[in-house]
PDB file of C-alpha atoms and ligand atoms in Angstrom:
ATOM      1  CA  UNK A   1       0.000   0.000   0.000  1.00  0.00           C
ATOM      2  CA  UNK A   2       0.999   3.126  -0.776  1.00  0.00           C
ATOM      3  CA  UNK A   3       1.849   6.377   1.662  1.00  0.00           C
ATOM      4  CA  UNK A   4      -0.775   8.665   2.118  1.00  0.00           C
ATOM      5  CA  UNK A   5       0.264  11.726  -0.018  1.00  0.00           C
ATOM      6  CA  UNK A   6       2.600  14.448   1.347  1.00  0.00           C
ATOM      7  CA  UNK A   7       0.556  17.668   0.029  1.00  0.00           C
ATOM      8  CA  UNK A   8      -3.133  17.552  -1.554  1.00  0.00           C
ATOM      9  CA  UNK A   9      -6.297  20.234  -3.066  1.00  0.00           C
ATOM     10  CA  UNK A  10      -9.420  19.296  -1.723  1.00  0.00           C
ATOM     11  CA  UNK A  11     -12.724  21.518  -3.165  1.00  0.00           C
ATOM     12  CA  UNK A  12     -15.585  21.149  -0.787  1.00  0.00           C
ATOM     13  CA  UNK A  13     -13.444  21.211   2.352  1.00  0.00           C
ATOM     14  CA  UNK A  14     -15.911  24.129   4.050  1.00  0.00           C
ATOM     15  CA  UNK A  15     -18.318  21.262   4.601  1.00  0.00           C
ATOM     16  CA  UNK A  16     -19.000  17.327   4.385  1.00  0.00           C
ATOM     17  CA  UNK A  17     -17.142  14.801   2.522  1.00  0.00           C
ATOM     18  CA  UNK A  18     -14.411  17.624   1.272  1.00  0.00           C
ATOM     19  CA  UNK A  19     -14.108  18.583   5.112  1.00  0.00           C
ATOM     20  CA  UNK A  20     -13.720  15.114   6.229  1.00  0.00           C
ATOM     21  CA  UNK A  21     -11.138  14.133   3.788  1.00  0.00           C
ATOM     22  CA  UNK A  22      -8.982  17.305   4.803  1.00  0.00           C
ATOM     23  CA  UNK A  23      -9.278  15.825   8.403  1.00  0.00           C
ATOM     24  CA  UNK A  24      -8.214  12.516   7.572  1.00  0.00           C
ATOM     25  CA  UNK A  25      -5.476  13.619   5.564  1.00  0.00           C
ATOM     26  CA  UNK A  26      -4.285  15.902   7.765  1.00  0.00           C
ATOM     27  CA  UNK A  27      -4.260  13.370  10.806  1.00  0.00           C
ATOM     28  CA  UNK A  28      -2.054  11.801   8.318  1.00  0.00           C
ATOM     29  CA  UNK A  29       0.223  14.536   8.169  1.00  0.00           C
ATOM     30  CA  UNK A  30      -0.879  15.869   4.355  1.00  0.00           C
ATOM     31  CA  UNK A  31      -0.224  19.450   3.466  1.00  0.00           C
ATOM     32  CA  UNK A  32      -3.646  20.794   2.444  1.00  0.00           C
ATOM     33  CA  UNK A  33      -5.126  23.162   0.231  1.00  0.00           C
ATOM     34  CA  UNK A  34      -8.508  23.604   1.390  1.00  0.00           C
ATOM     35  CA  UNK A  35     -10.781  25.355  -1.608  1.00  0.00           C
ATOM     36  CA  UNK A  36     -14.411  26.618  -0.849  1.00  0.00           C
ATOM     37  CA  UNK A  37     -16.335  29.669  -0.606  1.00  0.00           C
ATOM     38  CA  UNK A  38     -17.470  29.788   2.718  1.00  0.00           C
ATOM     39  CA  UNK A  39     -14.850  31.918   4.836  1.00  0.00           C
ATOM     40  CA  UNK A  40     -16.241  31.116   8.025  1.00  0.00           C
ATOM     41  CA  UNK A  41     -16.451  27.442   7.780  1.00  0.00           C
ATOM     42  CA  UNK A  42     -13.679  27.434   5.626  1.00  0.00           C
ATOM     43  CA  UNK A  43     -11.205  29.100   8.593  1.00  0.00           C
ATOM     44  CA  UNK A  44     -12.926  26.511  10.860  1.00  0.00           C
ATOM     45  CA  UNK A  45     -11.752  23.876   8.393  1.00  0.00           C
ATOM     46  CA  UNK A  46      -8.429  25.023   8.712  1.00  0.00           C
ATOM     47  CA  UNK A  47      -8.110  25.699  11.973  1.00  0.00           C
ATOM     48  CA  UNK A  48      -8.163  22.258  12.290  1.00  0.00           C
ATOM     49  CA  UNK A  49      -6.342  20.729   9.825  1.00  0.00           C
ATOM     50  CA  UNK A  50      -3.264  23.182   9.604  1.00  0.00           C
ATOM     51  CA  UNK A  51      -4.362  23.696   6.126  1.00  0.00           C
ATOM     52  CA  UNK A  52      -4.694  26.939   3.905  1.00  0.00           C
ATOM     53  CA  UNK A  53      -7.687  28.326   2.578  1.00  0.00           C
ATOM     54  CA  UNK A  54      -8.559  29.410  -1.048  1.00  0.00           C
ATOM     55  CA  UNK A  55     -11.728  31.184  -1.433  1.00  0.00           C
ATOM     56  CA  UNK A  56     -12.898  30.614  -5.052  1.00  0.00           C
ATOM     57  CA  UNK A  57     -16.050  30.014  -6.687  1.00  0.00           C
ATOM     58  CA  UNK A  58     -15.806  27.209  -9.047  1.00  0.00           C
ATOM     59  CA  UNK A  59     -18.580  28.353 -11.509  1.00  0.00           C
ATOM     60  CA  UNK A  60     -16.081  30.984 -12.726  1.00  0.00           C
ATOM     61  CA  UNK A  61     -12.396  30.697 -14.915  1.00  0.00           C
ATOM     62  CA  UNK A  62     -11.170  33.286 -12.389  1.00  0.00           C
ATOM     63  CA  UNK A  63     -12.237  30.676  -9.306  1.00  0.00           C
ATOM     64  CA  UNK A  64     -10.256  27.761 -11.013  1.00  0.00           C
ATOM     65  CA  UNK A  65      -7.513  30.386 -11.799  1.00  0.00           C
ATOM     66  CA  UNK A  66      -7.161  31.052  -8.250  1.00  0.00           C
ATOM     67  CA  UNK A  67      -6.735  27.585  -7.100  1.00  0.00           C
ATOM     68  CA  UNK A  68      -4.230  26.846  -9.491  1.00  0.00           C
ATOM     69  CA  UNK A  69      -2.740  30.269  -8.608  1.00  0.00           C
ATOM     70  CA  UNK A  70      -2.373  28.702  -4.854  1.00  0.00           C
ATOM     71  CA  UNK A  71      -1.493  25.299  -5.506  1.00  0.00           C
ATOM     72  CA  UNK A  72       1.151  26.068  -8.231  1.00  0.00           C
ATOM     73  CA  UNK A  73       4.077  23.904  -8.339  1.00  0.00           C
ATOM     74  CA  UNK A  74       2.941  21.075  -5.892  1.00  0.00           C
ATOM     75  CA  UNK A  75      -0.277  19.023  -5.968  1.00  0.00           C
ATOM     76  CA  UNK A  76       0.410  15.448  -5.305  1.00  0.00           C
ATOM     77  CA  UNK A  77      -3.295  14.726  -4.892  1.00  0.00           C
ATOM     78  CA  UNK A  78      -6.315  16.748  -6.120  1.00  0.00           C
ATOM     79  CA  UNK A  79      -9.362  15.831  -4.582  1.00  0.00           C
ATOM     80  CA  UNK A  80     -12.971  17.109  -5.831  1.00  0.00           C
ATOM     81  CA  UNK A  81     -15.286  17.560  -3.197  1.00  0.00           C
ATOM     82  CA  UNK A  82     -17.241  20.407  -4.106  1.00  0.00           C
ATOM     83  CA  UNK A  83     -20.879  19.899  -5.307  1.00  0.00           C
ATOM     84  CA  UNK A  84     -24.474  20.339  -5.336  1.00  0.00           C
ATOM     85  CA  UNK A  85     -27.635  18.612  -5.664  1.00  0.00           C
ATOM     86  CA  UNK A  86     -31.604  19.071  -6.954  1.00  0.00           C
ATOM     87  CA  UNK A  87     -34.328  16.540  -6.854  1.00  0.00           C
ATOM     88  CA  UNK A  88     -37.654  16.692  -8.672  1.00  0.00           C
ATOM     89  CA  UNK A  89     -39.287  15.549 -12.244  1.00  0.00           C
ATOM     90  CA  UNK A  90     -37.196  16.810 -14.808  1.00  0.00           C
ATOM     91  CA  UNK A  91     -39.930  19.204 -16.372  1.00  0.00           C
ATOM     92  CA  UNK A  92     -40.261  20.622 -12.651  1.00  0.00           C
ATOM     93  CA  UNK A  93     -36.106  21.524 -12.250  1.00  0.00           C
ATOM     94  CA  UNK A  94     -35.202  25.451 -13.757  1.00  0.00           C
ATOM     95  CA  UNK A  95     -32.671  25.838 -16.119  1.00  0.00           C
ATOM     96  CA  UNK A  96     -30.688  27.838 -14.137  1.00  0.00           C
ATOM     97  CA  UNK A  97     -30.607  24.722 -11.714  1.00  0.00           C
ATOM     98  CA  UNK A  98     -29.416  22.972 -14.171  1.00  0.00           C
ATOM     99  CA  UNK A  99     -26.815  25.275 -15.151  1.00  0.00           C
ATOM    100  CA  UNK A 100     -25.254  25.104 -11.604  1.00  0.00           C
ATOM    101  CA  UNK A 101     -25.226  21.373 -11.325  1.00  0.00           C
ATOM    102  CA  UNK A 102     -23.382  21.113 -14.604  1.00  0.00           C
ATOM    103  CA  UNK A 103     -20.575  24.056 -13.695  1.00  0.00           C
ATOM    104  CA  UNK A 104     -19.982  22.571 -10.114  1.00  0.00           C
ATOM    105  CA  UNK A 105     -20.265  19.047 -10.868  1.00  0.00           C
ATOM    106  CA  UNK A 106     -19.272  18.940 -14.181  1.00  0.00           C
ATOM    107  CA  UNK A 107     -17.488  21.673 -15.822  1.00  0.00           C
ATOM    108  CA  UNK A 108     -15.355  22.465 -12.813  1.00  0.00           C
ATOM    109  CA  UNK A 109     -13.721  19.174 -11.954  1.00  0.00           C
ATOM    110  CA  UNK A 110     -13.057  18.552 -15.753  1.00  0.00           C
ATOM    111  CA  UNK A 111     -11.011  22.399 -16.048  1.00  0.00           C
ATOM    112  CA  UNK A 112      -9.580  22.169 -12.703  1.00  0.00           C
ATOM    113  CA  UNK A 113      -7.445  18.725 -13.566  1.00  0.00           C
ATOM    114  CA  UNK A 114      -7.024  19.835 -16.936  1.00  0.00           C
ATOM    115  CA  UNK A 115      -5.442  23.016 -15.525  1.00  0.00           C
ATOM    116  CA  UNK A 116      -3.552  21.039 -12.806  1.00  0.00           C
ATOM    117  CA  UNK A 117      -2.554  17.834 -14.711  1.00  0.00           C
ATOM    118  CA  UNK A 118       0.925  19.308 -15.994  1.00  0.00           C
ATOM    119  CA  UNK A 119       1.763  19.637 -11.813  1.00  0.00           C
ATOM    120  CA  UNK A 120      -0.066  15.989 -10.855  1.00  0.00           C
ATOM    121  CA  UNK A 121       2.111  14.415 -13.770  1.00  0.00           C
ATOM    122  CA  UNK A 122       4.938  15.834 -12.343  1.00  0.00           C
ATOM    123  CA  UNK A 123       4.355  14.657  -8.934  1.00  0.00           C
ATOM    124  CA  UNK A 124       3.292  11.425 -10.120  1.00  0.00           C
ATOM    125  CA  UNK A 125      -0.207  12.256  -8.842  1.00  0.00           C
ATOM    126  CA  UNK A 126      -3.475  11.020  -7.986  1.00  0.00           C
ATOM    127  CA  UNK A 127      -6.506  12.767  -8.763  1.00  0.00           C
ATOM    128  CA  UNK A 128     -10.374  11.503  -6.844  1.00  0.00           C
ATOM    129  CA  UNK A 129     -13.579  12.286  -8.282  1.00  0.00           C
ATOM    130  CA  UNK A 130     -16.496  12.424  -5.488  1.00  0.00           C
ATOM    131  CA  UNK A 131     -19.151  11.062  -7.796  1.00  0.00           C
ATOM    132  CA  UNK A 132     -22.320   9.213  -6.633  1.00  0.00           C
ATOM    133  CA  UNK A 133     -24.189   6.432  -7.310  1.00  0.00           C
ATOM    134  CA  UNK A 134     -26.148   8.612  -9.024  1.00  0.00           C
ATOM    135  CA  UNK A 135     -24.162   7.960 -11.628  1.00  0.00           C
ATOM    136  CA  UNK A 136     -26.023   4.567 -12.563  1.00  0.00           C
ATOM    137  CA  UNK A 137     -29.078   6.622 -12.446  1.00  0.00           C
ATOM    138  CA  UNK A 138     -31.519   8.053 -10.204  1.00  0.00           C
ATOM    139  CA  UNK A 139     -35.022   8.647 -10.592  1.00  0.00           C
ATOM    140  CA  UNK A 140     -36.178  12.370 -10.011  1.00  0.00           C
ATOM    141  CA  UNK A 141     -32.501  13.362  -9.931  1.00  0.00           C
ATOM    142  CA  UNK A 142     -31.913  13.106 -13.627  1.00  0.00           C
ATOM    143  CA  UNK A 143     -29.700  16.278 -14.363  1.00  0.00           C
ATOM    144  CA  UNK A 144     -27.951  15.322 -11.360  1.00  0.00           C
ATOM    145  CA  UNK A 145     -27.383  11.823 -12.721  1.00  0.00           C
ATOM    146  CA  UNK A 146     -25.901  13.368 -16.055  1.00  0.00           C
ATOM    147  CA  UNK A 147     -23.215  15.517 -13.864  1.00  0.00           C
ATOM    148  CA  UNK A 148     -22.104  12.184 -12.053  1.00  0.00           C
ATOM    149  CA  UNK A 149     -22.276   9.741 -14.913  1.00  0.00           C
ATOM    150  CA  UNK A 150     -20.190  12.308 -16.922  1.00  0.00           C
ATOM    151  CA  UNK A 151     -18.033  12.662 -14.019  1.00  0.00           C
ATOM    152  CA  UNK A 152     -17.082   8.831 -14.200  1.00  0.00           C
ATOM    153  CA  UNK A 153     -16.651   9.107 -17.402  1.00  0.00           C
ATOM    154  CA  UNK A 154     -14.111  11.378 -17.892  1.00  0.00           C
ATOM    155  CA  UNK A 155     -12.454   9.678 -14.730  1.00  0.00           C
ATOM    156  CA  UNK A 156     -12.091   6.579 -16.652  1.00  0.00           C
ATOM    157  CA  UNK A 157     -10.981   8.384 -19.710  1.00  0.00           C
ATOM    158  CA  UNK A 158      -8.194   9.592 -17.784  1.00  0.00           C
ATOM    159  CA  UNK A 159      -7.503   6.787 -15.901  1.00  0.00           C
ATOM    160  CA  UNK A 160      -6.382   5.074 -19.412  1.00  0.00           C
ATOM    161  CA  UNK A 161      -4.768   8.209 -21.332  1.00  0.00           C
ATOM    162  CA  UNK A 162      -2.829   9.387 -18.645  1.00  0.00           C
ATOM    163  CA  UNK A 163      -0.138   8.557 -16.033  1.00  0.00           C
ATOM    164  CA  UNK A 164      -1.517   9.519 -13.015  1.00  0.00           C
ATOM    165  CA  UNK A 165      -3.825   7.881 -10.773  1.00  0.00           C
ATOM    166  CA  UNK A 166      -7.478   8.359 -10.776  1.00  0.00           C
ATOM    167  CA  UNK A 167     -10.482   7.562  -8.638  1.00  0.00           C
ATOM    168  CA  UNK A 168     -13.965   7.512  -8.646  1.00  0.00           C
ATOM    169  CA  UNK A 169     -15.611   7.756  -5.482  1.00  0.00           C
ATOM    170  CA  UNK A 170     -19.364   6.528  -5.771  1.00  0.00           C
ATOM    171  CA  UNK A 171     -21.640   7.265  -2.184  1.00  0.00           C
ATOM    172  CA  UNK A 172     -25.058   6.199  -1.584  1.00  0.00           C
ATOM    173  CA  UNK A 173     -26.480   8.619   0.949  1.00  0.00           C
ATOM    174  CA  UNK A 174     -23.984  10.493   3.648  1.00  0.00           C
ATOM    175  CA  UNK A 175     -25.218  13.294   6.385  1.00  0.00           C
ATOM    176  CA  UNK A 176     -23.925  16.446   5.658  1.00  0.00           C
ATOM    177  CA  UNK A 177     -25.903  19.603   4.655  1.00  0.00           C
ATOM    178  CA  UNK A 178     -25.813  18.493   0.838  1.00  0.00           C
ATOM    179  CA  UNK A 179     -29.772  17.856   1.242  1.00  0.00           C
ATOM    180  CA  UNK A 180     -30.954  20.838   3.436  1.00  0.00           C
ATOM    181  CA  UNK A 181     -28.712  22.935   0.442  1.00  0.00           C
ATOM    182  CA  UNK A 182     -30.509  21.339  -2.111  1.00  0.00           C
ATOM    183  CA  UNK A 183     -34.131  22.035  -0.577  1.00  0.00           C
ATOM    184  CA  UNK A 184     -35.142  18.495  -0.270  1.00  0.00           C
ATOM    185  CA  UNK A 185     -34.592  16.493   2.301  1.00  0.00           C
ATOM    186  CA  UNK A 186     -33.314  12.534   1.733  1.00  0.00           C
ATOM    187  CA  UNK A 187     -36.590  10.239   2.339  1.00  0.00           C
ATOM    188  CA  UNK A 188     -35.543   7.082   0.630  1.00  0.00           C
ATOM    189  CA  UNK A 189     -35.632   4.429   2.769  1.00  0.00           C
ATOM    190  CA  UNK A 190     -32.443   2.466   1.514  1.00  0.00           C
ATOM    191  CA  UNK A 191     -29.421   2.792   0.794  1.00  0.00           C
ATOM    192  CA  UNK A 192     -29.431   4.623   4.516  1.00  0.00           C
ATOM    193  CA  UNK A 193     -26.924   7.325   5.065  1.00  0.00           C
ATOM    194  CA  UNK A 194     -23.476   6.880   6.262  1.00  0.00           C
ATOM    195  CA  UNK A 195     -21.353   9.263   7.879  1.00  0.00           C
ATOM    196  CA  UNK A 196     -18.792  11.586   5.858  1.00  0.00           C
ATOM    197  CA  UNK A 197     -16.255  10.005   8.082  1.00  0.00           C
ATOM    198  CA  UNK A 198     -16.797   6.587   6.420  1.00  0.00           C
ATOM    199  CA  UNK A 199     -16.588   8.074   2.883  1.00  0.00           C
ATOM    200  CA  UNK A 200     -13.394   9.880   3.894  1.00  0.00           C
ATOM    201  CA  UNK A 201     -11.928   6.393   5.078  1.00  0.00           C
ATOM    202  CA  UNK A 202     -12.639   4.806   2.067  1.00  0.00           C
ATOM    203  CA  UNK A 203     -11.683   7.417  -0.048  1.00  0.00           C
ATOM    204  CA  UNK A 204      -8.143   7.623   1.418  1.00  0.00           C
ATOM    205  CA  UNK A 205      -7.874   4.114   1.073  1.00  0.00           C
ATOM    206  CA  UNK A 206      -8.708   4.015  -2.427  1.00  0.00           C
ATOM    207  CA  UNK A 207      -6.001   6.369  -3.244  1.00  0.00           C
ATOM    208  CA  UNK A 208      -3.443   4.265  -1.153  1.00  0.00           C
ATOM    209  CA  UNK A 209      -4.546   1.195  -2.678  1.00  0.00           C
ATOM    210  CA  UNK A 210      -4.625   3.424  -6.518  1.00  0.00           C
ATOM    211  CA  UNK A 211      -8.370   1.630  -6.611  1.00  0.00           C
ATOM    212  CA  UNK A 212     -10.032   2.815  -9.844  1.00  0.00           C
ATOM    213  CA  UNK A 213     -13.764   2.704  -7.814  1.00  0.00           C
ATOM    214  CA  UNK A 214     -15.170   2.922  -4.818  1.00  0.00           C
ATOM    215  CA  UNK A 215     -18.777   2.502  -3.948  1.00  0.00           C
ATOM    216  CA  UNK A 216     -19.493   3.821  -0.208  1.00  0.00           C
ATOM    217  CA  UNK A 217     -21.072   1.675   1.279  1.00  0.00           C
ATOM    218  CA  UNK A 218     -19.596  -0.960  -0.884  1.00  0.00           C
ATOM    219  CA  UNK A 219     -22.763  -3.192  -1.446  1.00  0.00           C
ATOM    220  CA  UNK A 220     -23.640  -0.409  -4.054  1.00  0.00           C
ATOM    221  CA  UNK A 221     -21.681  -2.325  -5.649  1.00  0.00           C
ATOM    222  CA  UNK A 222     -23.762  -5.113  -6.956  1.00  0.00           C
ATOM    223  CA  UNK A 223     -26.270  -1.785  -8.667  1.00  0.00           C
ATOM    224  CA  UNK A 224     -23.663  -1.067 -10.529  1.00  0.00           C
ATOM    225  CA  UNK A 225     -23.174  -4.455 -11.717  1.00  0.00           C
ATOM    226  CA  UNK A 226     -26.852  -4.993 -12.383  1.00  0.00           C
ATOM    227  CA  UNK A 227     -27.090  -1.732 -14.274  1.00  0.00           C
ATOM    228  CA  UNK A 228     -23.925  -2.457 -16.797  1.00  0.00           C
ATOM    229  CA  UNK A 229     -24.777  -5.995 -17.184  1.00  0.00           C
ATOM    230  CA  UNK A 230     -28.573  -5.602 -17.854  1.00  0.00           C
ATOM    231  CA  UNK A 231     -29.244  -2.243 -17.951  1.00  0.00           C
ATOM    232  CA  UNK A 232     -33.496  -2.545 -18.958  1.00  0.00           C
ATOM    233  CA  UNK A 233     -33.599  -5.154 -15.981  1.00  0.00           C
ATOM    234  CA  UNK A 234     -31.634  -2.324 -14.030  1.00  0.00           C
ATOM    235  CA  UNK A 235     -34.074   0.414 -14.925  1.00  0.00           C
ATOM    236  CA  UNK A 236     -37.287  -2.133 -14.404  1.00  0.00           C
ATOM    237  CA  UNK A 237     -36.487  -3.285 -10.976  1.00  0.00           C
ATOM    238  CA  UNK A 238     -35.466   0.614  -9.954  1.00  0.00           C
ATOM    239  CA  UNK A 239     -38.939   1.759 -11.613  1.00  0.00           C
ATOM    240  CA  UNK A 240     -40.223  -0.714  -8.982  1.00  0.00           C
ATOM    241  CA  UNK A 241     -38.015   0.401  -6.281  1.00  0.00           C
ATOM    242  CA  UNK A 242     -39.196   3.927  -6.928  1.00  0.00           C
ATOM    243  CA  UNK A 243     -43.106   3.782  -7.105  1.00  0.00           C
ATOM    244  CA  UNK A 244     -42.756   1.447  -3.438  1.00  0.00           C
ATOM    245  CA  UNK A 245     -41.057   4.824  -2.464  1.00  0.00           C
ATOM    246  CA  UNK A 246     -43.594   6.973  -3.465  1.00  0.00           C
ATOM    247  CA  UNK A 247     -46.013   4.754  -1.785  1.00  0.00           C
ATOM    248  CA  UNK A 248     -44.795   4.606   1.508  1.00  0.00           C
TER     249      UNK A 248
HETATM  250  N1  NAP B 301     -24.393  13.974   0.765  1.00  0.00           N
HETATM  251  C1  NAP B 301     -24.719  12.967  -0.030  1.00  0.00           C
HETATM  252  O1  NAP B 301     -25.665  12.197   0.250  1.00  0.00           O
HETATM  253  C2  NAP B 301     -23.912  12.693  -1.274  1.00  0.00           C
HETATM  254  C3  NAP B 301     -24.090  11.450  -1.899  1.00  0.00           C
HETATM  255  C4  NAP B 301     -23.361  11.160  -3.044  1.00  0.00           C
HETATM  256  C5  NAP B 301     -22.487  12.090  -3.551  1.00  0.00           C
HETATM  257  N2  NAP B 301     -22.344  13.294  -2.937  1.00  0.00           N
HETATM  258  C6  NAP B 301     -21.432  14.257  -3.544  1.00  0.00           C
HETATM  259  O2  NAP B 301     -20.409  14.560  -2.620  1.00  0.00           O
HETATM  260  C7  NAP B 301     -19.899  15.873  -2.888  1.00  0.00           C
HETATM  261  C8  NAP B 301     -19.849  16.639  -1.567  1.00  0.00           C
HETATM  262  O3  NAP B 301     -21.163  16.758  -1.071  1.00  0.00           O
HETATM  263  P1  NAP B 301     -21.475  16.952   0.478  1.00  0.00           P
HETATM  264  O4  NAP B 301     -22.461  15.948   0.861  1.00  0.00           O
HETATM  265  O5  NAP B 301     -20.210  17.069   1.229  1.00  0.00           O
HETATM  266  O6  NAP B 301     -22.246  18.363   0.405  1.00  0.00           O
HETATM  267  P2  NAP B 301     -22.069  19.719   1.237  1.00  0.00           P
HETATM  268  O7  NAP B 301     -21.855  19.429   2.669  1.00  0.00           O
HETATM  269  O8  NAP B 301     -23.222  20.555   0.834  1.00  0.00           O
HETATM  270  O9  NAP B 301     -20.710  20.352   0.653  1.00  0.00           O
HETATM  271  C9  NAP B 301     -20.660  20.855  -0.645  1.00  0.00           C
HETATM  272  C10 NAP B 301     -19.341  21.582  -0.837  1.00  0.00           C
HETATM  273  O10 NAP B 301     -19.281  22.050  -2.192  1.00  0.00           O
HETATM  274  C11 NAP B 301     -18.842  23.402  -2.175  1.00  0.00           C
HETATM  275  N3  NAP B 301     -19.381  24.150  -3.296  1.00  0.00           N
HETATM  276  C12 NAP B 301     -20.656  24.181  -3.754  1.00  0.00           C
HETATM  277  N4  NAP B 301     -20.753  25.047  -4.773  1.00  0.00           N
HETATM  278  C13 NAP B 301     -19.528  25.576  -4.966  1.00  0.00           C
HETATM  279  C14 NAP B 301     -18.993  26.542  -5.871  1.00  0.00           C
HETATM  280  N5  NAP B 301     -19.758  27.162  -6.800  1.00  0.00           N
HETATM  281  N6  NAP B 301     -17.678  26.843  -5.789  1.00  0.00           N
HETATM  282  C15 NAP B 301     -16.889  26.255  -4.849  1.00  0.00           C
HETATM  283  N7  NAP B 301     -17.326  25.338  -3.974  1.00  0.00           N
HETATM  284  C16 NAP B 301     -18.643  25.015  -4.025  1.00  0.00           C
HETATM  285  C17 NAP B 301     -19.364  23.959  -0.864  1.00  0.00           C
HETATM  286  O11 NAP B 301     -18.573  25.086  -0.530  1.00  0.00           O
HETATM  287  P3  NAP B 301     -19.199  26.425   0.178  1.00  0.00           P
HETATM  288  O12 NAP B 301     -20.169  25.969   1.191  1.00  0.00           O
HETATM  289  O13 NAP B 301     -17.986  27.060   0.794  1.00  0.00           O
HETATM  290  O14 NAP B 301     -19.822  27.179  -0.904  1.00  0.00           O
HETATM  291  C18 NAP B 301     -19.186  22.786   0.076  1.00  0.00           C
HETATM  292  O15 NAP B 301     -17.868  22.786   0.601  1.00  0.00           O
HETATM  293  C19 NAP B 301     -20.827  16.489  -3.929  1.00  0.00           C
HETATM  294  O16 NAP B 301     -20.232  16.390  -5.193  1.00  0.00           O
HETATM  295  C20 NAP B 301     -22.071  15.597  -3.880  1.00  0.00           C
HETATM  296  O17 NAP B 301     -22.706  15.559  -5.131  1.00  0.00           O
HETATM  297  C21 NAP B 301     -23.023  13.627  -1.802  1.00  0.00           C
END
């Protein structure tokens, strides 16, 4: 197994997963870069973890310009935290919704390593992608599925044209304020959440172990599986899944 990294960029860290992998990589004496917007919680982040904070806003070039402004000249591992979320019927979510969740989700993962893939090659780096297992699909969470799947899919693009290591990272559900942000609370009764904590284990792991996915909890897994080997079974037995939901 490998050493945890000496030096890393997390997005997100002001809150959730992003702030519980800068904890756990701190405790494991990483140099951190914590990105977010938030300067309170951000400070609070850091405060903690020894790390420095970027404010930037990852919607705009000059955001991503500033955290490549900061981390110039050493990023052995880039993590992307940051993200949002919407749920709702497709007809139902507003453009400018959708807008966001493709410039956070999407757009701003796929500049950032492009912008910070000359430094990561150089320090034989690692990059981790904080998908979801929305990826696969997710009813009433459709544009929110397209930022993930794409997500993945660039990761594993990546993963084969380039020499640095790359990781998916695929949750279920986790508590952290992603669903108050997003308006909606989570009311599915499985998967049931985890803890950011256990995401941030696994996650670190991953990278130590250069695993190409993780699914938090891992019995996601077998989804996954379902969904590539079969995928109109997949969608039947989820259409299923969905309208007991609704039901209960
Ligand atoms: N929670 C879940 O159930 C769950 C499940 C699967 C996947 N995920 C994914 O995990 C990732 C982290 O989510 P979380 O649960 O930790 O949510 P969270 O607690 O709401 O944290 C979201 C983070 O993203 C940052 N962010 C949002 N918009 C940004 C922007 N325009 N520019 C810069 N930073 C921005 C926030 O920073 P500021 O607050 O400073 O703006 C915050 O640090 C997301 O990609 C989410 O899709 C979450």
């Amino acid at each position: 197994m490998r050493q945890v990294p000496r030096n890393a960029v997390v997005t997100g860290a002001s809150s959730g997963i992003g702030a519980a992998v800068a904890h756990r990589l701190a405790h494991n004496g990483c140099t951190l870069l914590l990105v977010g917007r938030d300067r309170a919680r951000l400070d609070a982040v850091a405060a903690r973890t020894g790390g420095r904070p970027v404010l930037a806003d990852l919607r705009e070039p000059a955001g991503i310009g500033a955290v490549c402004d900061a981390a110039d000249g050493w990023v052995e591992l880039l993590v992307h935290g940051a993200g949002v979320g919407a749920a709702g019927p497709l007809a139902d979510t507003p453009a400018d919704v959708i807008d966001e969740l493709l410039a956070v989700n999407l757009v701003a993962p796929v500049q950032l390593t492009r912008a910070l893939l000359p430094t990561l090659r150089a320090a034989h780096g690692h990059v981790v992608f904080v998908a979801s297992v929305a990826a696969i699909g997710v009813a009433h969470e459709a544009a929110y599925s397209a930022t993930k799947a794409g997500l993945r899919g660039f990761a594993d693009a990546l993963r084969v044209e380039s020499d640095i290591g790359v990781t998916t990272v695929l949750p279920g559900a986790v508590e952290t304020p992603y669903y108050e942000r997003r308006g909606q609370p989570y009311h599915r009764r499985f998967p049931r959440p985890v803890g950011a904590e256990r995401v941030a284990a696994a996650l670190v792991d991953a990278v130590r172990r250069n695993r190409a996915e993780v699914f938090v909890p891992r019995w996601l897994t077998v989804g996954a599986r379902v969904h590539g080997a079969a995928p109109a079974l997949f969608a039947h037995l989820s259409r299923r899944m969905d309208r007991r939901e609704q039901l209960n």
